[in-house]
Short mmCIF file of C-alpha atoms in Angstrom, two decimals:
data_model
loop_
_atom_site.label_atom_id
_atom_site.label_comp_id
_atom_site.label_asym_id
_atom_site.label_seq_id
_atom_site.Cartn_x
_atom_site.Cartn_y
_atom_site.Cartn_z
CA MET O 1157 71.88 62.30 -77.33
CA HIS O 1158 68.59 63.19 -75.99
CA ALA O 1159 67.14 63.54 -79.46
CA ILE O 1160 68.45 59.98 -80.45
CA LEU O 1161 67.14 58.45 -77.15
CA ASP O 1162 63.66 60.29 -77.44
CA ALA O 1163 63.13 59.04 -81.17
CA ASP O 1164 62.82 55.39 -79.91
CA TYR O 1165 61.29 53.41 -77.18
CA LEU O 1166 63.12 50.05 -77.62
CA CYS O 1167 66.69 49.55 -76.48
CA HIS O 1168 68.98 46.53 -76.18
CA LEU O 1169 69.90 46.17 -72.64
CA GLY O 1170 73.15 44.17 -71.84
CA PHE O 1171 74.17 42.85 -68.46
CA VAL O 1172 76.35 39.90 -67.20
CA ARG O 1173 74.71 36.73 -65.83
CA ASP O 1174 77.11 34.15 -64.44
CA GLY O 1175 80.05 35.81 -66.23
CA ALA O 1176 78.30 35.65 -69.69
CA PRO O 1177 76.81 38.48 -71.58
CA VAL O 1178 72.92 38.80 -71.94
CA VAL O 1179 71.23 41.26 -74.25
CA LEU O 1180 67.41 41.68 -73.98
CA PRO O 1181 65.14 43.99 -76.07
CA THR O 1182 63.65 46.31 -73.53
CA LEU O 1183 61.36 49.38 -73.47
CA TYR O 1184 62.61 52.50 -71.96
CA ALA O 1185 61.85 56.20 -71.60
CA ARG O 1186 64.00 59.22 -70.83
CA VAL O 1187 63.00 61.85 -67.97
CA ALA O 1188 65.70 64.47 -67.71
CA GLU O 1189 69.07 62.91 -67.28
CA ARG O 1190 67.75 59.46 -66.36
CA LEU O 1191 66.33 56.48 -68.29
CA TYR O 1192 63.72 54.22 -66.95
CA MET O 1193 62.73 50.63 -67.61
CA HIS O 1194 60.15 48.38 -66.19
CA GLY O 1195 59.21 44.68 -65.98
CA SER O 1196 58.06 41.81 -63.67
CA VAL O 1197 59.56 41.95 -60.32
CA GLY O 1198 60.68 38.43 -60.92
CA SER O 1199 62.88 39.20 -63.93
CA ARG O 1200 66.60 38.62 -63.47
CA PRO O 1201 67.96 41.92 -64.33
CA LEU O 1202 65.31 43.85 -62.45
CA ARG O 1203 65.77 41.64 -59.31
CA CYS O 1204 69.53 42.36 -59.56
CA ALA O 1205 68.86 45.93 -59.83
CA GLY O 1206 66.96 45.83 -56.56
CA GLU O 1207 70.09 44.66 -54.68
CA ASP O 1208 72.29 47.40 -52.88
CA THR O 1209 74.93 47.35 -55.59
CA GLY O 1210 72.46 47.55 -58.44
CA ILE O 1211 73.35 45.87 -61.68
CA ALA O 1212 75.99 46.93 -64.30
CA VAL O 1213 74.33 47.48 -67.63
CA CYS O 1214 74.98 48.63 -71.09
CA LEU O 1215 71.89 50.16 -72.86
CA THR O 1216 72.16 50.63 -76.57
CA VAL O 1217 69.68 52.42 -78.83
CA THR O 1218 70.21 52.35 -82.62
CA HIS O 1219 68.16 53.91 -85.53
CA VAL O 1220 68.96 52.67 -89.02
CA ASP O 1221 68.56 55.57 -91.44
CA GLY O 1222 70.00 54.16 -94.59
CA LEU O 1223 71.91 51.52 -96.51
CA VAL O 1224 75.10 52.97 -97.89
CA LEU O 1225 76.08 51.41 -101.20
CA ALA O 1226 79.67 52.19 -102.11
CA ARG O 1227 81.38 51.20 -105.33
CA SER O 1228 83.63 48.73 -103.29
CA ALA O 1229 82.49 46.09 -101.05
CA ILE O 1230 84.66 47.20 -98.15
CA HIS O 1231 82.98 50.72 -97.94
CA HIS O 1232 79.41 49.37 -97.67
CA ALA O 1233 77.97 50.66 -94.55
CA ILE O 1234 74.80 51.79 -92.71
CA ASN O 1235 73.67 55.33 -91.96
CA TYR O 1236 72.58 55.16 -88.35
CA ARG O 1237 72.22 57.01 -84.97
CA SER O 1238 73.30 55.21 -81.88
CA VAL O 1239 73.58 55.95 -78.28
CA ILE O 1240 75.42 53.67 -75.77
CA VAL O 1241 74.91 54.29 -72.09
CA HIS O 1242 76.99 52.57 -69.47
CA GLY O 1243 76.07 52.49 -65.89
CA THR O 1244 74.55 50.92 -62.87
CA ALA O 1245 70.80 50.20 -62.95
CA ARG O 1246 68.94 50.55 -59.74
CA GLN O 1247 65.40 49.85 -58.73
CA VAL O 1248 63.30 52.84 -58.01
CA THR O 1249 61.36 52.62 -54.80
CA ASP O 1250 59.88 56.13 -54.28
CA PRO O 1251 56.21 55.84 -55.22
CA ALA O 1252 56.16 59.46 -56.92
CA GLU O 1253 59.29 58.54 -59.11
CA ARG O 1254 57.81 55.15 -59.99
CA SER O 1255 54.60 56.86 -61.15
CA THR O 1256 56.60 59.38 -63.23
CA ALA O 1257 58.56 56.60 -64.75
CA LEU O 1258 55.57 54.45 -65.64
CA ASN O 1259 53.78 57.40 -67.19
CA ALA O 1260 56.91 58.22 -69.12
CA LEU O 1261 57.13 54.64 -70.49
CA ILE O 1262 53.54 54.90 -71.96
CA GLU O 1263 53.97 58.40 -73.12
CA ASN O 1264 57.42 57.50 -74.95
CA ILE O 1265 55.60 54.85 -76.93
CA VAL O 1266 52.43 56.78 -77.72
CA PRO O 1267 52.34 60.38 -76.61
CA GLY O 1268 48.94 61.24 -75.28
CA ARG O 1269 48.14 57.68 -74.07
CA ALA O 1270 48.93 57.98 -70.47
CA THR O 1271 45.76 59.96 -69.71
CA ASP O 1272 43.57 57.67 -71.84
CA THR O 1273 44.16 54.35 -70.23
CA ARG O 1274 43.40 52.90 -66.76
CA PRO O 1275 46.37 53.48 -64.46
CA ALA O 1276 47.93 50.53 -62.76
CA ASN O 1277 46.34 49.55 -59.53
CA THR O 1278 48.00 48.59 -56.19
CA LYS O 1279 48.29 44.92 -57.04
CA GLU O 1280 49.83 45.73 -60.61
CA LEU O 1281 52.19 48.15 -59.09
CA ALA O 1282 53.47 45.63 -56.56
CA ALA O 1283 54.30 43.24 -59.27
CA THR O 1284 56.12 45.85 -61.43
CA ALA O 1285 59.82 46.75 -60.95
CA VAL O 1286 61.01 50.09 -62.18
CA VAL O 1287 64.55 50.51 -62.81
CA ALA O 1288 66.62 53.73 -63.34
CA LEU O 1289 69.78 54.31 -65.22
CA ASP O 1290 71.50 57.76 -65.03
CA LEU O 1291 72.80 59.36 -68.21
CA ASP O 1292 76.37 59.76 -66.85
CA GLU O 1293 78.49 57.73 -69.18
CA VAL O 1294 77.01 58.17 -72.61
CA CYS O 1295 78.33 58.15 -76.06
CA ALA O 1296 76.67 58.54 -79.50
CA LYS O 1297 77.87 57.31 -82.82
CA VAL O 1298 76.35 58.71 -86.05
CA ARG O 1299 76.89 58.08 -89.62
CA THR O 1300 75.35 60.19 -92.25
CA GLY O 1301 75.64 60.96 -95.92
CA ASP O 1302 77.17 59.44 -99.04
CA PRO O 1303 79.49 56.42 -99.40
CA ASN O 1304 83.33 57.07 -98.88
CA ASP O 1305 84.88 55.46 -101.97
CA ASP O 1306 88.54 55.50 -102.43
CA PRO O 1307 89.71 57.87 -105.18
CA GLU O 1308 90.80 55.04 -107.50
CA ASP O 1309 87.25 53.50 -107.56
CA LEU O 1310 85.41 56.58 -108.45
CA THR O 1311 85.21 55.57 -112.20
CA LEU O 1312 83.85 52.06 -111.47
CA PRO O 1313 80.60 51.42 -113.25
CA HIS O 1314 78.56 50.56 -110.07
CA TRP O 1315 75.67 52.67 -108.94
CA THR O 1316 76.48 54.28 -105.62
CA GLY O 1317 74.29 56.16 -103.12
CA VAL O 1318 72.10 55.54 -100.12
CA LEU O 1319 68.85 53.60 -99.75
CA PRO O 1320 66.89 55.54 -97.16
CA VAL O 1321 65.39 53.45 -94.28
CA ALA O 1322 62.69 54.56 -91.97
CA ARG O 1323 60.38 53.17 -89.16
CA THR O 1324 56.72 53.99 -90.33
CA TYR O 1325 53.38 53.32 -88.79
CA GLY O 1326 50.39 51.84 -90.38
CA THR O 1327 46.70 52.24 -89.93
CA PRO O 1328 45.56 51.58 -86.31
CA THR O 1329 43.79 48.12 -86.20
CA PRO O 1330 40.97 47.96 -83.45
CA ALA O 1331 41.04 45.12 -81.24
CA ALA O 1332 38.47 42.42 -82.01
CA ASP O 1333 36.54 43.16 -78.80
CA LEU O 1334 36.58 46.84 -79.10
CA ASP O 1335 33.16 48.64 -78.73
CA PRO O 1336 32.62 49.86 -82.42
CA THR O 1337 31.32 53.26 -80.93
CA ILE O 1338 34.81 54.13 -79.66
CA THR O 1339 36.62 56.03 -82.34
CA ILE O 1340 40.44 56.19 -83.03
CA PRO O 1341 41.84 58.73 -80.75
CA HIS O 1342 43.58 61.82 -82.30
CA TYR O 1343 47.01 61.02 -80.93
CA LEU O 1344 46.98 57.95 -83.24
CA THR O 1345 45.82 59.57 -86.31
CA ASN O 1346 48.39 62.28 -86.03
CA ARG O 1347 51.19 59.71 -86.11
CA MET A 1086 64.33 31.52 -86.09
CA HIS A 1087 66.00 31.69 -89.50
CA ALA A 1088 63.14 33.78 -90.85
CA ILE A 1089 63.45 36.30 -88.00
CA LEU A 1090 67.35 36.44 -88.50
CA ASP A 1091 67.08 36.72 -92.25
CA ALA A 1092 64.67 39.62 -91.99
CA ASP A 1093 67.29 41.93 -90.65
CA TYR A 1094 70.95 42.82 -91.03
CA LEU A 1095 71.57 44.76 -87.80
CA CYS A 1096 71.84 42.96 -84.43
CA HIS A 1097 73.00 44.08 -81.00
CA LEU A 1098 76.03 42.13 -79.94
CA GLY A 1099 76.84 41.92 -76.27
CA PHE A 1100 80.13 40.87 -74.65
CA VAL A 1101 81.91 41.33 -71.43
CA ARG A 1102 84.87 43.86 -71.19
CA ASP A 1103 86.70 44.07 -67.86
CA GLY A 1104 83.76 42.54 -66.13
CA ALA A 1105 81.24 45.00 -67.47
CA PRO A 1106 78.62 44.46 -70.23
CA VAL A 1107 79.03 46.11 -73.64
CA VAL A 1108 76.41 46.06 -76.42
CA LEU A 1109 77.25 47.28 -79.91
CA PRO A 1110 75.06 47.55 -82.96
CA THR A 1111 76.62 45.17 -85.47
CA LEU A 1112 75.83 44.05 -89.07
CA TYR A 1113 75.50 40.33 -89.41
CA ALA A 1114 74.35 37.58 -91.88
CA ARG A 1115 73.38 33.99 -91.63
CA VAL A 1116 74.81 31.16 -93.70
CA ALA A 1117 73.19 27.84 -92.77
CA GLU A 1118 73.54 27.40 -88.99
CA ARG A 1119 76.20 29.99 -88.60
CA LEU A 1120 76.15 33.81 -88.22
CA TYR A 1121 78.94 36.11 -89.45
CA MET A 1122 80.01 39.49 -88.38
CA HIS A 1123 82.95 41.63 -89.66
CA GLY A 1124 84.95 44.67 -88.68
CA SER A 1125 88.33 46.18 -88.20
CA VAL A 1126 90.90 43.66 -86.94
CA GLY A 1127 91.67 46.25 -84.22
CA SER A 1128 88.12 46.39 -82.70
CA ARG A 1129 87.97 44.83 -79.24
CA PRO A 1130 85.57 42.09 -79.63
CA LEU A 1131 86.83 40.97 -82.94
CA ARG A 1132 90.26 40.86 -81.56
CA CYS A 1133 89.26 38.79 -78.56
CA ALA A 1134 87.37 36.47 -81.02
CA GLY A 1135 90.76 35.73 -82.56
CA GLU A 1136 92.23 34.34 -79.36
CA ASP A 1137 92.20 30.55 -78.69
CA THR A 1138 89.16 30.71 -76.44
CA GLY A 1139 87.13 32.96 -78.65
CA ILE A 1140 84.77 35.53 -76.91
CA ALA A 1141 81.48 34.80 -75.23
CA VAL A 1142 78.74 36.83 -76.82
CA CYS A 1143 74.92 37.34 -76.83
CA LEU A 1144 73.58 38.48 -80.20
CA THR A 1145 70.07 39.75 -80.23
CA VAL A 1146 67.89 40.66 -83.30
CA THR A 1147 64.50 42.43 -82.71
CA HIS A 1148 61.83 43.45 -85.11
CA VAL A 1149 59.15 45.91 -83.81
CA ASP A 1150 55.90 44.93 -85.59
CA GLY A 1151 53.37 46.88 -83.56
CA LEU A 1152 52.37 49.12 -80.69
CA VAL A 1153 49.88 47.27 -78.42
CA LEU A 1154 47.55 49.71 -76.65
CA ALA A 1155 45.43 47.94 -74.09
CA ARG A 1156 42.63 49.51 -72.02
CA SER A 1157 44.91 49.37 -68.95
CA ALA A 1158 48.43 50.89 -68.70
CA ILE A 1159 49.94 47.57 -67.36
CA HIS A 1160 48.96 45.68 -70.49
CA HIS A 1161 50.53 47.93 -72.99
CA ALA A 1162 53.11 46.03 -74.96
CA ILE A 1163 54.94 45.77 -78.17
CA ASN A 1164 54.26 43.16 -80.94
CA TYR A 1165 57.80 41.95 -81.88
CA ARG A 1166 59.81 39.15 -83.11
CA SER A 1167 63.27 38.52 -81.26
CA VAL A 1168 65.96 35.94 -81.46
CA ILE A 1169 68.70 35.67 -78.81
CA VAL A 1170 71.85 33.71 -79.65
CA HIS A 1171 74.18 32.74 -76.98
CA GLY A 1172 77.77 31.41 -77.77
CA THR A 1173 81.33 31.85 -78.47
CA ALA A 1174 82.39 34.02 -81.46
CA ARG A 1175 85.55 32.93 -83.17
CA GLN A 1176 87.61 34.58 -86.02
CA VAL A 1177 87.28 32.87 -89.33
CA THR A 1178 90.78 32.28 -90.86
CA ASP A 1179 89.79 29.98 -93.80
CA PRO A 1180 90.01 32.29 -96.92
CA ALA A 1181 87.03 30.44 -98.65
CA GLU A 1182 84.91 30.83 -95.53
CA ARG A 1183 85.96 34.40 -95.06
CA SER A 1184 84.95 35.12 -98.72
CA THR A 1185 81.59 33.37 -98.18
CA ALA A 1186 80.90 35.51 -95.07
CA LEU A 1187 81.92 38.78 -96.70
CA ASN A 1188 79.61 38.00 -99.73
CA ALA A 1189 76.83 37.03 -97.33
CA LEU A 1190 77.09 40.26 -95.30
CA ILE A 1191 76.57 42.32 -98.54
CA GLU A 1192 73.81 40.20 -99.83
CA ASN A 1193 71.91 40.19 -96.55
CA ILE A 1194 71.80 44.07 -96.69
CA VAL A 1195 71.05 44.37 -100.47
CA PRO A 1196 70.39 41.06 -102.29
CA GLY A 1197 72.06 41.32 -105.72
CA ARG A 1198 74.65 43.92 -104.65
CA ALA A 1199 77.67 41.30 -103.95
CA THR A 1200 78.17 40.87 -107.77
CA ASP A 1201 77.70 44.53 -108.55
CA THR A 1202 80.55 46.11 -106.52
CA ARG A 1203 84.35 45.85 -106.40
CA PRO A 1204 85.33 43.00 -104.15
CA ALA A 1205 87.73 43.46 -101.37
CA ASN A 1206 91.43 43.50 -102.30
CA THR A 1207 94.30 41.73 -100.41
CA LYS A 1208 94.96 44.83 -98.36
CA GLU A 1209 91.39 45.31 -97.38
CA LEU A 1210 90.99 41.61 -96.66
CA ALA A 1211 93.98 41.90 -94.25
CA ALA A 1212 92.55 44.62 -92.30
CA THR A 1213 89.08 42.83 -91.97
CA ALA A 1214 88.29 40.54 -89.18
CA VAL A 1215 85.51 38.00 -89.78
CA VAL A 1216 83.84 36.33 -86.91
CA ALA A 1217 81.51 33.33 -86.76
CA LEU A 1218 78.80 32.43 -84.14
CA ASP A 1219 77.15 29.13 -84.43
CA LEU A 1220 73.41 28.76 -83.93
CA ASP A 1221 73.65 26.27 -81.23
CA GLU A 1222 71.95 28.14 -78.29
CA VAL A 1223 69.17 30.11 -79.71
CA CYS A 1224 65.81 31.22 -78.53
CA ALA A 1225 63.01 33.09 -80.08
CA LYS A 1226 60.40 35.30 -78.42
CA VAL A 1227 57.51 36.66 -80.46
CA ARG A 1228 54.33 38.60 -79.49
CA THR A 1229 51.55 39.01 -81.90
CA GLY A 1230 47.81 40.02 -81.88
CA ASP A 1231 45.55 41.97 -79.74
CA PRO A 1232 46.04 43.44 -76.38
CA ASN A 1233 45.24 41.18 -73.53
CA ASP A 1234 42.87 43.19 -71.20
CA ASP A 1235 41.58 41.82 -68.06
CA PRO A 1236 37.86 40.78 -68.19
CA GLU A 1237 36.82 43.69 -65.72
CA ASP A 1238 38.45 46.25 -67.98
CA LEU A 1239 36.56 45.29 -71.20
CA THR A 1240 33.98 48.02 -70.71
CA LEU A 1241 36.35 50.86 -70.24
CA PRO A 1242 35.82 53.73 -72.65
CA HIS A 1243 39.45 53.64 -74.05
CA TRP A 1244 40.31 52.83 -77.72
CA THR A 1245 42.24 49.56 -77.76
CA GLY A 1246 44.11 47.81 -80.66
CA VAL A 1247 47.41 47.72 -82.40
CA LEU A 1248 49.34 50.41 -84.24
CA PRO A 1249 51.29 48.52 -86.92
CA VAL A 1250 55.08 49.38 -87.19
CA ALA A 1251 57.22 48.42 -90.19
CA ARG A 1252 60.62 49.30 -91.51
CA THR A 1253 60.28 50.89 -94.93
CA TYR A 1254 62.58 51.81 -97.69
CA GLY A 1255 62.56 55.22 -99.49
CA THR A 1256 63.73 56.18 -102.98
CA PRO A 1257 67.54 55.43 -103.54
CA THR A 1258 69.53 58.68 -103.51
CA PRO A 1259 72.42 58.68 -105.85
CA ALA A 1260 75.85 59.74 -104.34
CA ALA A 1261 76.85 63.43 -105.32
CA ASP A 1262 79.73 62.07 -107.37
CA LEU A 1263 77.87 59.33 -109.27
CA ASP A 1264 78.13 59.48 -113.09
CA PRO A 1265 74.57 60.35 -114.16
CA THR A 1266 74.60 57.88 -116.87
CA ILE A 1267 74.60 55.00 -114.36
CA THR A 1268 71.02 54.08 -113.60
CA ILE A 1269 69.47 52.68 -110.46
CA PRO A 1270 69.94 48.95 -110.42
CA HIS A 1271 66.85 46.61 -110.46
CA TYR A 1272 67.73 45.18 -107.07
CA LEU A 1273 67.06 48.63 -105.54
CA THR A 1274 63.83 49.47 -107.38
CA ASN A 1275 62.35 46.18 -106.42
CA ARG A 1276 62.66 46.82 -102.71
#
């Protein structure tokens, strides 16, 4: 489960607002047995996470690894790795833990970047809520491999197999206002 | 919003179970102003969608397009395109609409595939629930372009720009039991 979580930085975070479900794309990072998210102190789920009871959430991460083309329509599927975390998200108030979390959120997106950027200042930190979710109730679902066709379909004339899918990274594009003497850092060219 | 929805086939579907949020990765397809999902008739959200009231859901689709590296930690971000649909999912019982939906679900994953596979038979259709969600309450969020650094940070020595991210497809891998005289179909080699 750690490997699946560590291979991504974007989750879909579900919570209940006025009785109805809400699912928001959200950045996250794992530190030991805890996930961290952050955002504006004004945003709804983060504000609720600051209340005594915290906020009940479901955090889901899904990697698509392949399109599974079976001989029959019904057995078409996706190869994927998914982790679902249920629990209570709570705001982090301890300055040291907040700092650890914000570092992890940068490092999880681009390893090596946290030490090559200006850290948040006091005003920015005051405007940022950090939320923690413990990895207590976690399940993983994974599908790999070939299609599972029914025996009676094996002689059908349709091509069957898997089309691999991956997330890939392109060439870093400098910002328009970047000083041209600043070169692309090694942690980006290694990617 | 149609373009963002049509560029993917996997959403994260949120609903409320016993008062708590649940977010499941789910395949979907759009037909006009309606999204379709399918699954086993036994699965919780699909079963609830079959009740008179349907089931309140939030369906979210997110494409990650780039990692945005600002000069300051606080302005790091993701370039993305996201659509969030709120509404009530209801089971589809009309045979013609069910057939349209199941076709669309295959075609949305691999265009051209629906006519090159064995269609679902009566028994398979009976075990499959099809659920519809109308595109009534829909919002899109998109971020593109360069980092937004604060003016006082523009002279910092850190590289800044965007690392592009894309979903890419590899070489189709035939199933181990595929008749070797069956060649890869054109709708896969074009991808």
